Amino acid sequence: MSGQKLDKGADITPEQTEHLKAIALVLLMIHHLFGCNYLEDWMSFAKGADIILGVSGRICLALFLFCSGYGLYRSYVSKENTKRSYIPQKIIKTLIPYWVVMIIAIVILIFLGKFNPLYIPMNLVAWLHNDDMLYVSFSWYIKLQLLLIATLPLIKLLEKKWKKNLVIDYLLYVILPFVLWFFLKKYESEEYFTNIFQSIASTGVFLLSWYSLFALGMLFAKYNIYSKIRKFSERFPKVLVIILSVIICGYVIYLRYLIYHFYLDVSYYSITDSVLMPFFAVSCLLIMDNVKFRSKYVIPFLGKNSIFYWLLSGMFFLNTKELMPVLTFPRYSLLIFLWLFVMLTPFVFACSFVSDKILGLIIRKKKD
């Protein structure tokens, strides 16, 4: 795409979405390694930079949600006619990879003598955000993704009834969830199950707390926002666009570190990310569109298989932290980071292969 004029109506491509997911994955890994206090000590040529990137890396969640909102709007909400099987298949395609990794986690937990079968029902959909109960650390996002998919029919119905207006849509999809969450956040209790009513109420508030970031992806898709920005950027030299985009990315990372390290309560993560993330995502996209180099294998593979890297990387933390010495023996931050990807990639290939085979059988049976 570099060096080409933007086609009329063109917007974020599936290739670019995969690249954004790969960037989000890299930030996720850095965040867990150097921004969550899971590693007590490591060596580095620039430890301050590790910590800044680690703390700010949590913006990866906003990027993943943005990509999900964009892709699901394009593939489902904006379509006049969609198959009834779309939603069930999306749910299955989310759960099967997770279950494949969960089986590996169960085997490890049995070996460590820490497996509790009473937690199986909760783990099937990662219902509680409690890392003492979750077999796969950091898998709480699975529940969020399932909830977002479940809202799609309602969004599609609203889109048919609602007139196209960016301001109204922003108020409805972005501002309203924040306002509702602010007044209802006292009912959010995702760590423990008290009763079904409390759990349902908490789940609703949990969804509201993240929904605006997902909605931003939908609005970018609905109004072709990136294509308009890209068209405007073509008025300027490519070198200038690249330099400004890199500066904006760096500024967002550093500003996010300052905000969350010194000023902001963690419960407000998604609010400021709804402001910072679009600048970061657009800047990354502009860099992709203006540089000549295009990764054909590594970055697309990371983006396509980000769910496996994310879930498998959790094996070195929290409830299976006994494996952490295998990860941290290189000692230097850059080597630890690279070693993590080297270790995980064979397992990602295997899990992806098994998951694809299972999904192929299930979806083929449904069609038959």
Coordinates of C-alpha atoms in Angstrom, one line a residue:
M1 CA 0.0 0.0 0.0
S2 CA 2.9 2.3 0.5
G3 CA 3.4 4.8 -2.4
Q4 CA -0.2 4.3 -3.6
K5 CA -3.0 6.8 -3.5
L6 CA -5.8 5.9 -1.2
D7 CA -8.7 4.4 -3.1
K8 CA -12.0 6.2 -2.8
G9 CA -13.9 4.7 0.1
A10 CA -10.9 2.6 1.3
D11 CA -10.3 2.4 5.0
I12 CA -8.5 0.1 7.4
T13 CA -7.7 -3.2 5.7
P14 CA -7.7 -6.6 7.3
E15 CA -3.9 -6.6 6.9
Q16 CA -3.7 -3.4 8.8
T17 CA -5.9 -4.8 11.5
E18 CA -3.6 -7.7 11.9
H19 CA -0.7 -5.4 12.2
L20 CA -2.4 -3.4 14.9
K21 CA -3.1 -6.6 16.8
A22 CA 0.6 -7.5 16.5
I23 CA 1.5 -4.1 18.0
A24 CA -1.1 -4.6 20.8
L25 CA 0.4 -8.0 21.5
V26 CA 3.9 -6.7 21.8
L27 CA 2.7 -4.0 24.2
L28 CA 0.8 -6.7 26.1
M29 CA 3.9 -8.8 26.6
I30 CA 5.9 -5.7 27.7
H31 CA 3.2 -4.7 30.1
H32 CA 3.0 -8.1 31.8
L33 CA 6.8 -8.4 31.9
F34 CA 7.8 -4.9 33.1
G35 CA 4.6 -3.1 34.1
C36 CA 2.8 -5.4 36.6
N37 CA 5.5 -6.1 39.2
Y38 CA 5.5 -9.8 38.4
L39 CA 9.2 -9.7 37.7
E40 CA 11.0 -8.7 40.9
D41 CA 14.3 -7.8 39.2
W42 CA 15.9 -7.8 35.8
M43 CA 18.9 -6.3 34.1
S44 CA 18.6 -3.6 31.4
F45 CA 20.5 -0.9 29.5
A46 CA 17.5 1.4 30.1
K47 CA 15.4 0.1 33.0
G48 CA 13.4 3.4 33.1
A49 CA 12.3 2.8 29.5
D50 CA 11.3 -0.7 30.3
I51 CA 9.1 0.5 33.1
I52 CA 7.5 3.4 31.1
L53 CA 6.7 1.0 28.2
G54 CA 5.5 -1.6 30.7
V55 CA 3.1 0.7 32.5
S56 CA 1.9 2.3 29.3
G57 CA 1.6 -1.1 27.5
R58 CA -1.8 -1.6 29.0
I59 CA -3.1 0.5 26.2
C60 CA -3.0 -2.8 24.3
L61 CA -6.5 -3.6 25.7
A62 CA -7.9 -0.5 24.0
L63 CA -6.2 -1.5 20.8
F64 CA -7.6 -5.0 20.8
L65 CA -11.1 -3.6 21.6
F66 CA -10.7 -1.1 18.8
C67 CA -9.8 -3.8 16.3
S68 CA -12.7 -6.0 17.5
G69 CA -15.2 -3.1 17.2
Y70 CA -14.0 -2.2 13.7
G71 CA -14.0 -5.8 12.4
L72 CA -17.3 -6.8 13.9
Y73 CA -19.0 -3.7 12.6
R74 CA -17.7 -4.3 9.1
S75 CA -18.4 -8.0 9.1
Y76 CA -21.8 -8.0 10.8
V77 CA -23.4 -4.8 11.9
S78 CA -23.1 -3.0 8.6
K79 CA -24.3 -6.0 6.5
E80 CA -27.8 -6.0 5.2
N81 CA -28.1 -9.8 5.3
T82 CA -26.1 -11.9 7.7
K83 CA -26.4 -15.6 8.4
R84 CA -28.1 -16.7 11.6
S85 CA -25.0 -18.8 12.4
Y86 CA -22.7 -15.7 12.5
I87 CA -23.0 -15.0 16.2
P88 CA -22.8 -18.7 17.4
Q89 CA -19.8 -19.2 15.1
K90 CA -18.1 -16.1 16.5
I91 CA -18.6 -17.4 20.0
I92 CA -17.3 -20.8 19.1
K93 CA -14.3 -19.2 17.4
T94 CA -13.5 -17.3 20.6
L95 CA -14.0 -20.3 22.9
I96 CA -12.3 -23.1 21.1
P97 CA -8.8 -21.5 21.1
Y98 CA -9.3 -20.6 24.7
W99 CA -10.3 -24.1 25.7
V100 CA -7.3 -25.6 23.8
V101 CA -5.0 -23.4 25.9
M102 CA -7.0 -24.1 29.1
I103 CA -6.4 -27.9 28.7
I104 CA -2.7 -27.2 28.6
A105 CA -3.1 -25.0 31.7
I106 CA -5.0 -27.8 33.5
V107 CA -2.2 -30.3 32.8
I108 CA 0.3 -27.9 34.2
L109 CA -1.8 -27.2 37.3
I110 CA -2.3 -31.0 37.9
F111 CA 1.5 -31.5 37.6
L112 CA 2.0 -28.6 40.2
G113 CA -0.7 -30.1 42.4
K114 CA -2.8 -26.9 42.2
F115 CA -5.7 -28.0 40.0
N116 CA -9.2 -27.5 41.5
P117 CA -12.0 -29.1 39.5
L118 CA -14.6 -27.0 41.3
Y119 CA -13.5 -24.1 39.2
I120 CA -14.2 -25.8 35.8
P121 CA -17.7 -24.2 35.2
M122 CA -16.4 -20.7 35.9
N123 CA -13.4 -21.3 33.7
L124 CA -15.4 -22.4 30.7
V125 CA -16.2 -18.7 29.9
A126 CA -13.7 -17.0 32.3
W127 CA -16.6 -15.7 34.2
L128 CA -14.8 -14.3 37.2
H129 CA -11.8 -12.0 37.1
N130 CA -10.0 -13.9 39.8
D131 CA -6.5 -15.2 39.0
D132 CA -6.6 -17.6 41.9
M133 CA -9.5 -19.4 40.2
L134 CA -8.7 -18.9 36.5
Y135 CA -6.7 -21.8 35.1
V136 CA -5.3 -19.5 32.3
S137 CA -4.0 -16.3 33.8
F138 CA -5.2 -13.0 32.1
S139 CA -8.1 -14.9 30.4
W140 CA -10.8 -12.5 31.9
Y141 CA -10.8 -10.8 28.5
I142 CA -12.5 -13.9 27.0
K143 CA -15.6 -13.1 29.0
L144 CA -15.5 -9.5 27.7
Q145 CA -15.2 -10.6 24.1
L146 CA -18.1 -12.9 24.5
L147 CA -20.3 -10.2 26.0
L148 CA -19.4 -7.8 23.2
I149 CA -20.3 -10.4 20.6
A150 CA -23.6 -11.0 22.4
T151 CA -24.5 -7.2 22.0
L152 CA -24.1 -7.2 18.2
P153 CA -27.8 -8.1 17.4
L154 CA -28.9 -5.2 19.5
I155 CA -26.4 -2.8 17.9
K156 CA -27.5 -4.0 14.4
L157 CA -31.2 -3.3 15.4
L158 CA -30.3 0.1 16.6
E159 CA -28.3 0.9 13.5
K160 CA -31.4 0.1 11.3
K161 CA -33.6 2.5 13.3
W162 CA -31.0 5.2 14.0
K163 CA -30.2 8.0 11.7
K164 CA -26.5 8.4 10.8
N165 CA -25.1 11.2 13.0
L166 CA -21.6 11.1 14.4
V167 CA -22.3 13.3 17.4
I168 CA -25.4 11.3 18.4
D169 CA -23.5 8.0 17.9
Y170 CA -20.6 9.2 20.0
L171 CA -22.9 10.3 22.8
L172 CA -24.8 7.0 22.6
Y173 CA -22.0 4.5 22.2
V174 CA -19.0 6.2 23.9
I175 CA -20.2 8.8 26.4
L176 CA -23.4 7.0 27.7
P177 CA -21.6 3.7 28.7
F178 CA -19.1 5.8 30.7
V179 CA -21.8 7.7 32.5
L180 CA -23.8 4.6 33.3
W181 CA -20.6 2.9 34.5
F182 CA -19.7 5.8 36.8
F183 CA -23.0 5.7 38.6
L184 CA -23.2 1.8 38.7
K185 CA -19.5 0.9 39.4
K186 CA -20.2 0.1 43.0
Y187 CA -22.1 -3.0 41.8
E188 CA -19.1 -4.3 39.9
S189 CA -17.6 -7.3 41.7
E190 CA -15.9 -9.6 39.2
E191 CA -13.7 -11.5 41.7
Y192 CA -16.2 -13.6 43.6
F193 CA -19.6 -15.1 43.0
T194 CA -22.2 -14.2 45.6
N195 CA -25.5 -15.0 43.8
I196 CA -26.8 -15.0 40.3
F197 CA -28.4 -11.6 40.5
Q198 CA -25.2 -9.9 41.8
S199 CA -23.2 -11.7 39.2
I200 CA -25.4 -10.5 36.3
A201 CA -25.4 -7.0 37.6
S202 CA -21.6 -7.0 38.0
T203 CA -21.3 -8.4 34.5
G204 CA -23.4 -5.6 33.0
V205 CA -21.3 -3.0 34.8
F206 CA -18.1 -4.8 33.7
L207 CA -19.3 -4.6 30.1
L208 CA -20.1 -0.9 30.4
S209 CA -16.6 -0.2 31.8
W210 CA -15.0 -1.3 28.5
Y211 CA -17.7 -0.8 25.9
S212 CA -16.7 2.7 24.8
L213 CA -13.3 1.5 23.5
F214 CA -15.1 -1.2 21.4
A215 CA -17.6 1.4 20.2
L216 CA -14.8 3.7 19.0
G217 CA -13.8 0.9 16.6
M218 CA -17.3 0.7 15.3
L219 CA -17.5 4.4 14.8
F220 CA -14.2 4.4 12.8
A221 CA -15.7 1.7 10.6
K222 CA -19.2 3.3 10.3
Y223 CA -17.8 6.8 9.3
N224 CA -14.6 5.7 7.5
I225 CA -12.7 8.0 9.8
Y226 CA -9.3 6.7 9.1
S227 CA -9.7 7.1 5.3
K228 CA -10.5 10.8 5.8
I229 CA -7.5 11.3 8.0
R230 CA -5.3 9.4 5.5
K231 CA -6.6 11.5 2.6
F232 CA -5.8 14.7 4.6
S233 CA -2.3 13.4 5.4
E234 CA -1.5 13.0 1.7
R235 CA -1.2 16.8 1.5
F236 CA 2.1 16.6 3.4
P237 CA 5.4 14.9 2.6
K238 CA 5.6 11.2 3.7
V239 CA 8.7 11.8 5.8
L240 CA 6.9 14.5 7.8
V241 CA 3.8 12.3 8.3
I242 CA 6.0 9.4 9.5
I243 CA 8.0 11.7 11.9
L244 CA 4.9 13.3 13.4
S245 CA 3.2 9.9 13.8
V246 CA 6.3 8.5 15.6
I247 CA 6.3 11.5 17.9
I248 CA 2.6 11.1 18.6
C249 CA 3.1 7.4 19.5
G250 CA 5.9 8.2 21.8
Y251 CA 4.0 11.1 23.4
V252 CA 1.0 8.9 24.0
I253 CA 3.1 6.2 25.7
Y254 CA 4.9 8.7 27.9
L255 CA 1.7 10.7 28.7
R256 CA -0.1 7.5 29.6
Y257 CA 2.8 6.5 32.0
L258 CA 2.6 9.9 33.7
I259 CA -1.2 9.8 34.1
Y260 CA -1.4 6.2 35.5
H261 CA 1.8 6.3 37.5
F262 CA 1.2 9.5 39.3
Y263 CA -2.4 10.6 39.1
L264 CA -5.1 8.2 38.0
D265 CA -6.9 5.4 39.8
V266 CA -6.7 2.2 37.8
S267 CA -10.5 2.0 37.6
Y268 CA -10.5 4.9 35.1
Y269 CA -8.2 3.1 32.6
S270 CA -10.7 3.0 29.8
I271 CA -11.8 6.6 30.1
T272 CA -8.4 8.2 29.2
D273 CA -7.6 5.4 26.8
S274 CA -10.7 6.4 24.8
V275 CA -8.9 9.7 24.2
L276 CA -5.3 8.4 23.8
M277 CA -5.9 5.2 21.9
P278 CA -7.3 6.7 18.7
F279 CA -4.3 9.0 18.4
F280 CA -2.0 6.0 18.9
A281 CA -3.9 3.7 16.5
V282 CA -4.1 6.3 13.7
S283 CA -0.4 7.2 14.1
C284 CA 0.5 3.5 13.8
L285 CA -1.8 3.2 10.7
L286 CA -0.2 6.2 9.1
I287 CA 3.3 4.8 9.7
M288 CA 2.2 1.5 8.1
D289 CA 0.8 3.3 5.0
N290 CA 3.8 5.6 4.5
V291 CA 6.8 3.2 5.0
K292 CA 8.1 1.0 2.2
F293 CA 8.9 -1.9 4.4
R294 CA 6.0 -4.3 4.9
S295 CA 6.3 -7.4 7.1
K296 CA 4.9 -10.4 5.1
Y297 CA 5.3 -13.1 7.7
V298 CA 6.3 -12.2 11.3
I299 CA 3.9 -9.3 12.0
P300 CA 0.9 -10.9 10.3
F301 CA 1.5 -14.2 12.1
L302 CA 1.7 -12.4 15.5
G303 CA -1.5 -10.5 14.8
K304 CA -3.4 -13.5 13.5
N305 CA -2.4 -15.7 16.5
S306 CA -2.4 -13.0 19.1
I307 CA -5.0 -14.9 21.2
F308 CA -2.7 -17.8 21.5
Y309 CA 0.4 -15.7 22.4
W310 CA -1.6 -13.8 25.0
L311 CA -3.2 -16.8 26.7
L312 CA 0.0 -19.0 26.6
S313 CA 2.1 -16.2 28.0
G314 CA 0.0 -16.2 31.1
M315 CA 1.5 -19.6 32.0
F316 CA 4.6 -17.8 33.4
F317 CA 2.6 -15.6 35.8
L318 CA 0.2 -15.7 38.8
N319 CA -1.3 -19.2 39.4
T320 CA 1.5 -21.0 37.4
K321 CA 4.3 -18.6 38.3
E322 CA 6.5 -21.6 39.1
L323 CA 7.4 -21.6 35.4
M324 CA 8.7 -18.0 35.6
P325 CA 12.4 -19.0 36.0
V326 CA 12.2 -20.6 32.6
L327 CA 11.3 -17.3 31.2
T328 CA 13.6 -15.0 33.1
F329 CA 16.9 -16.8 33.0
P330 CA 18.3 -14.6 30.2
R331 CA 18.2 -11.8 32.8
Y332 CA 18.3 -8.8 30.4
S333 CA 14.9 -7.3 29.5
L334 CA 15.3 -7.4 25.7
L335 CA 16.5 -11.0 25.9
I336 CA 13.6 -12.0 28.2
F337 CA 11.2 -10.4 25.8
L338 CA 12.6 -12.2 22.7
W339 CA 13.0 -15.5 24.6
L340 CA 9.3 -15.3 25.5
F341 CA 8.3 -15.2 21.8
V342 CA 10.8 -17.9 20.9
M343 CA 9.5 -20.3 23.6
L344 CA 5.8 -19.7 22.8
T345 CA 5.9 -19.9 19.0
P346 CA 6.1 -23.7 18.7
F347 CA 3.1 -24.0 21.1
V348 CA 1.3 -21.3 19.2
F349 CA 1.7 -23.4 16.0
A350 CA 0.4 -26.5 17.8
C351 CA -2.5 -24.8 19.4
S352 CA -3.5 -23.0 16.2
F353 CA -3.4 -26.3 14.3
V354 CA -5.5 -28.2 16.8
S355 CA -8.0 -25.3 17.2
D356 CA -8.4 -25.0 13.4
K357 CA -9.1 -28.7 13.1
I358 CA -11.7 -28.6 15.8
L359 CA -13.3 -25.5 14.4
G360 CA -13.3 -27.0 10.9
L361 CA -15.2 -30.1 12.2
I362 CA -17.7 -28.1 14.2
I363 CA -18.5 -25.6 11.5
R364 CA -18.7 -28.2 8.8
K365 CA -21.1 -30.3 10.9
K366 CA -23.3 -27.2 11.4
K367 CA -23.4 -26.5 7.6
D368 CA -24.2 -30.2 6.9

